[in-house]
Amino acid sequence: MFKGAFCALVVIVVAAPVAIAAIPRPTLAVELGGAWQQRNTAQVPNEAPNTRFALDDITGDGPVPAVRLVLDWPLSEQHRLRFLAAPLRVDETGTSNAPIVFQGTSFAAGNVQARYRFDSYRASYRYVFHDSERWSWQFGGTVKVRDAEIELRQGALTRRKTDTGLVPLLALEGEWRFAPRWRAVFDFEGLAAPQGRAIDASLQVGYEVSPQLLLSAGYRFLDGGADNDNLYTFARFDYAVVRVTWRMN
């Protein structure tokens, strides 16, 4: 009797389906907004007779249009990849109250056309180290490709400085599900060193319209620059943004 019951139990256990945690679906987000310059200072090269000047005094504070695309690709419950493209451009004609020496070339006081470009492309790995009903937290690292440019134009005179390179960043993201279908998300990528820094942080509140669609809005802070023999450049932008996130089936 006991032998028969034991065999039946074994059959039930073996035949029962094993619960497998569902891997989150990939998501694609489009973020749109306006960016205001709070600071944008440059000196190229970083030595006399080149002058340190405020680029935002020429171009104005903004806002300038800003867009970014974000693809999140989960590998498992805890391991995630993220790919991001975030171009940024400021191109305006303004007035310089004093002469500017840029790349050894003098630009007279008066009308100057200035361009500032800071395009960012990133690949991240993130590890979910906490996930509960209300909170989830991810930590990881990012490789950022920085493609930057500063250009001054005055009449037929043009000088341009480009700077492309790889930048390592740390990443931290927290999500608070504070009410049904509502969430607040803090997202940070950044790193600082004596030679410079790069910080990109945002705080957004989102509403889940459907299982496939999330609408969010909030604030983004972008700050960074470099101080070395080749150049001195530091800029800060404040963003007001809206985001549409689509969860793939």
Coordinates of C-alpha atoms in Angstrom, one line a residue:
M1 CA 0.0 0.0 0.0
F2 CA 2.7 2.4 1.1
K3 CA 4.8 1.4 -1.9
G4 CA 1.9 2.2 -4.3
A5 CA 1.3 5.6 -2.7
F6 CA 5.0 6.5 -2.9
C7 CA 5.1 5.6 -6.6
A8 CA 2.0 7.7 -7.2
L9 CA 3.6 10.7 -5.4
V10 CA 6.7 10.4 -7.5
V11 CA 4.7 10.4 -10.7
I12 CA 2.8 13.5 -9.6
V13 CA 6.0 15.4 -8.7
V14 CA 7.7 14.5 -11.9
A15 CA 4.7 15.2 -14.1
A16 CA 3.9 18.6 -12.4
P17 CA 5.1 21.6 -14.4
V18 CA 8.1 23.4 -13.0
A19 CA 7.5 27.2 -12.4
I20 CA 10.0 29.2 -14.4
A21 CA 10.3 32.9 -13.8
A22 CA 9.3 34.9 -16.9
I23 CA 12.1 36.9 -18.4
P24 CA 11.0 40.6 -18.7
R25 CA 10.3 41.6 -22.3
P26 CA 12.5 44.0 -24.2
T27 CA 11.4 47.7 -24.3
L28 CA 12.0 50.6 -26.6
A29 CA 11.7 54.1 -25.3
V30 CA 11.6 57.5 -27.1
E31 CA 12.3 60.5 -25.0
L32 CA 11.6 64.1 -26.2
G33 CA 12.1 67.4 -24.4
G34 CA 13.8 70.7 -24.1
A35 CA 17.2 71.4 -22.7
W36 CA 18.4 74.6 -21.1
Q37 CA 22.0 75.5 -20.8
Q38 CA 23.0 76.5 -17.3
R39 CA 26.7 76.6 -18.1
N40 CA 28.9 76.1 -21.1
T41 CA 32.5 77.3 -20.8
A42 CA 35.4 76.5 -23.2
Q43 CA 39.0 77.2 -23.8
V44 CA 40.8 75.5 -26.7
P45 CA 43.7 74.8 -26.3
N46 CA 43.8 75.2 -22.5
E47 CA 46.6 77.8 -22.5
A48 CA 47.2 81.4 -23.3
P49 CA 46.7 83.2 -25.6
N50 CA 43.5 81.3 -26.1
T51 CA 40.7 82.7 -24.0
R52 CA 38.2 81.1 -21.7
F53 CA 34.7 82.1 -22.8
A54 CA 31.1 81.3 -22.1
L55 CA 29.6 79.6 -25.1
D56 CA 26.1 80.0 -23.7
D57 CA 26.5 83.8 -23.6
I58 CA 26.7 83.6 -27.4
T59 CA 24.0 81.0 -28.1
G60 CA 21.6 81.9 -25.3
D61 CA 20.3 79.5 -22.6
G62 CA 17.7 77.8 -24.8
P63 CA 15.7 75.7 -24.8
V64 CA 17.0 73.5 -27.6
P65 CA 15.2 70.3 -28.7
A66 CA 16.5 67.1 -27.3
V67 CA 15.8 63.4 -28.1
R68 CA 17.1 60.1 -27.1
L69 CA 16.3 56.4 -27.9
V70 CA 16.7 53.7 -25.3
L71 CA 16.6 49.9 -25.9
D72 CA 16.5 47.6 -22.9
W73 CA 17.2 44.0 -23.6
P74 CA 16.8 41.6 -20.6
L75 CA 19.0 38.5 -20.7
S76 CA 17.3 37.0 -17.7
E77 CA 15.5 38.1 -14.6
Q78 CA 18.6 39.7 -13.1
H79 CA 20.8 40.5 -16.1
R80 CA 20.0 43.4 -18.4
L81 CA 21.6 45.1 -21.4
R82 CA 20.8 48.7 -22.4
F83 CA 21.7 50.6 -25.6
L84 CA 21.2 54.4 -25.8
A85 CA 21.6 57.1 -28.4
A86 CA 21.4 60.7 -27.2
P87 CA 22.4 63.5 -29.7
L88 CA 22.5 67.1 -28.5
R89 CA 23.1 70.2 -30.6
V90 CA 23.1 73.9 -30.0
D91 CA 23.6 76.1 -33.1
E92 CA 22.9 79.8 -32.7
T93 CA 24.2 83.3 -33.7
G94 CA 24.8 85.7 -30.9
T95 CA 27.0 88.5 -29.7
S96 CA 30.4 88.3 -28.0
N97 CA 31.1 91.3 -25.8
A98 CA 34.9 90.7 -26.0
P99 CA 37.4 89.3 -28.5
I100 CA 37.8 85.5 -28.3
V101 CA 41.0 83.6 -29.2
F102 CA 39.9 80.0 -30.1
Q103 CA 42.5 77.5 -31.4
G104 CA 45.0 80.4 -31.8
T105 CA 42.6 82.4 -34.0
S106 CA 41.1 85.8 -32.9
F107 CA 37.4 86.4 -33.3
A108 CA 36.4 90.0 -32.9
A109 CA 33.8 91.2 -30.4
G110 CA 30.4 91.3 -32.1
N111 CA 28.3 88.8 -34.0
V112 CA 29.6 85.2 -33.8
Q113 CA 27.9 82.0 -34.8
A114 CA 28.6 79.1 -32.4
R115 CA 27.9 75.4 -32.5
Y116 CA 28.1 73.0 -29.7
R117 CA 27.5 69.3 -30.3
F118 CA 27.6 66.5 -27.8
D119 CA 26.4 63.2 -29.1
S120 CA 26.4 60.2 -26.7
Y121 CA 26.1 56.5 -27.6
R122 CA 26.2 54.0 -24.8
A123 CA 26.1 50.3 -24.1
S124 CA 25.3 49.2 -20.5
Y125 CA 25.2 46.0 -18.4
R126 CA 23.0 46.1 -15.4
Y127 CA 22.4 43.6 -12.6
V128 CA 19.1 43.6 -10.7
F129 CA 20.2 43.2 -7.1
H130 CA 16.9 43.9 -5.4
D131 CA 13.3 43.2 -6.7
S132 CA 10.2 43.3 -4.5
E133 CA 6.6 44.2 -4.9
R134 CA 7.3 47.9 -4.5
W135 CA 11.0 48.4 -5.3
S136 CA 13.6 47.3 -7.8
W137 CA 17.2 48.3 -8.0
Q138 CA 19.9 47.8 -10.7
F139 CA 23.6 48.4 -10.7
G140 CA 26.2 48.1 -13.5
G141 CA 28.6 49.7 -15.9
T142 CA 28.4 51.6 -19.1
V143 CA 30.7 52.2 -22.0
K144 CA 30.0 55.6 -23.5
V145 CA 31.2 56.9 -27.0
R146 CA 31.4 60.7 -26.8
D147 CA 31.3 62.6 -30.1
A148 CA 31.7 66.3 -29.3
E149 CA 32.3 69.4 -31.3
I150 CA 32.8 73.2 -30.7
E151 CA 32.8 75.5 -33.6
L152 CA 33.0 79.3 -34.0
R153 CA 32.2 81.1 -37.3
Q154 CA 32.6 84.8 -38.1
G155 CA 32.3 85.8 -41.7
A156 CA 34.7 83.7 -43.7
L157 CA 36.6 82.7 -40.5
T158 CA 35.8 79.2 -39.1
R159 CA 37.5 77.2 -36.4
R160 CA 36.4 73.8 -35.1
K161 CA 37.4 71.4 -32.3
T162 CA 36.2 67.8 -32.3
D163 CA 36.7 65.3 -29.6
T164 CA 35.7 61.6 -29.9
G165 CA 36.5 59.0 -27.2
L166 CA 35.4 56.2 -24.9
V167 CA 34.3 57.0 -21.4
P168 CA 33.5 54.4 -18.7
L169 CA 30.5 55.2 -16.4
L170 CA 28.8 53.6 -13.4
A171 CA 25.1 53.0 -13.6
L172 CA 22.4 52.9 -10.9
E173 CA 18.6 52.7 -11.4
G174 CA 15.8 52.5 -8.9
E175 CA 12.1 52.0 -9.5
W176 CA 9.3 52.6 -6.9
R177 CA 5.9 51.2 -7.8
F178 CA 4.0 53.5 -5.4
A179 CA 0.5 52.8 -6.6
P180 CA -1.2 50.5 -9.1
R181 CA 0.0 51.3 -12.6
W182 CA 2.2 54.2 -11.3
R183 CA 5.9 54.2 -10.8
A184 CA 8.8 56.6 -10.2
V185 CA 12.2 55.9 -11.7
F186 CA 15.6 57.3 -10.8
D187 CA 18.3 56.6 -13.3
F188 CA 21.9 57.6 -12.9
E189 CA 25.0 57.1 -15.1
G190 CA 28.2 58.9 -14.2
L191 CA 31.8 59.0 -13.1
A192 CA 34.3 61.7 -12.0
A193 CA 38.1 62.0 -12.0
P194 CA 40.6 64.8 -11.6
Q195 CA 40.6 65.3 -15.4
G196 CA 36.9 65.7 -15.7
R197 CA 33.5 64.2 -15.1
A198 CA 30.3 62.9 -16.8
I199 CA 26.9 62.8 -15.1
D200 CA 23.5 62.0 -16.6
A201 CA 20.7 61.6 -14.1
S202 CA 16.9 61.7 -14.3
L203 CA 13.8 61.4 -12.2
Q204 CA 10.6 60.5 -13.9
V205 CA 7.1 59.5 -12.9
G206 CA 5.2 57.1 -15.2
Y207 CA 1.8 55.7 -15.7
E208 CA 1.2 52.3 -17.3
V209 CA -1.5 52.9 -19.9
S210 CA -1.5 49.2 -20.9
P211 CA 0.8 46.2 -20.4
Q212 CA 2.6 47.3 -23.5
L213 CA 2.7 51.1 -23.1
L214 CA 4.1 53.4 -20.4
L215 CA 4.0 57.2 -20.4
S216 CA 6.5 59.2 -18.3
A217 CA 7.5 62.7 -17.6
G218 CA 10.2 64.4 -15.5
Y219 CA 13.5 66.1 -15.2
R220 CA 17.0 65.2 -16.5
F221 CA 20.3 66.6 -15.5
L222 CA 23.4 66.5 -17.8
D223 CA 26.7 67.7 -16.6
G224 CA 30.4 67.2 -17.5
G225 CA 33.5 68.2 -19.2
A226 CA 37.3 67.9 -19.3
D227 CA 40.3 69.9 -18.1
N228 CA 43.6 68.9 -19.8
D229 CA 46.3 70.4 -22.0
N230 CA 44.2 70.1 -25.1
L231 CA 41.1 71.8 -23.9
Y232 CA 39.0 73.1 -21.0
T233 CA 35.2 72.5 -21.5
F234 CA 32.4 72.1 -18.9
A235 CA 28.7 72.2 -19.6
R236 CA 25.5 71.7 -17.7
F237 CA 22.0 71.2 -19.2
D238 CA 18.7 70.9 -17.4
Y239 CA 15.9 69.0 -19.3
A240 CA 12.2 68.8 -19.1
V241 CA 11.2 65.5 -20.8
V242 CA 8.4 63.2 -21.7
R243 CA 9.0 59.5 -22.6
V244 CA 7.0 56.8 -24.4
T245 CA 8.0 53.3 -23.6
W246 CA 6.8 50.3 -25.6
R247 CA 7.1 46.8 -24.2
M248 CA 7.6 44.3 -27.0
N249 CA 5.5 41.1 -27.2

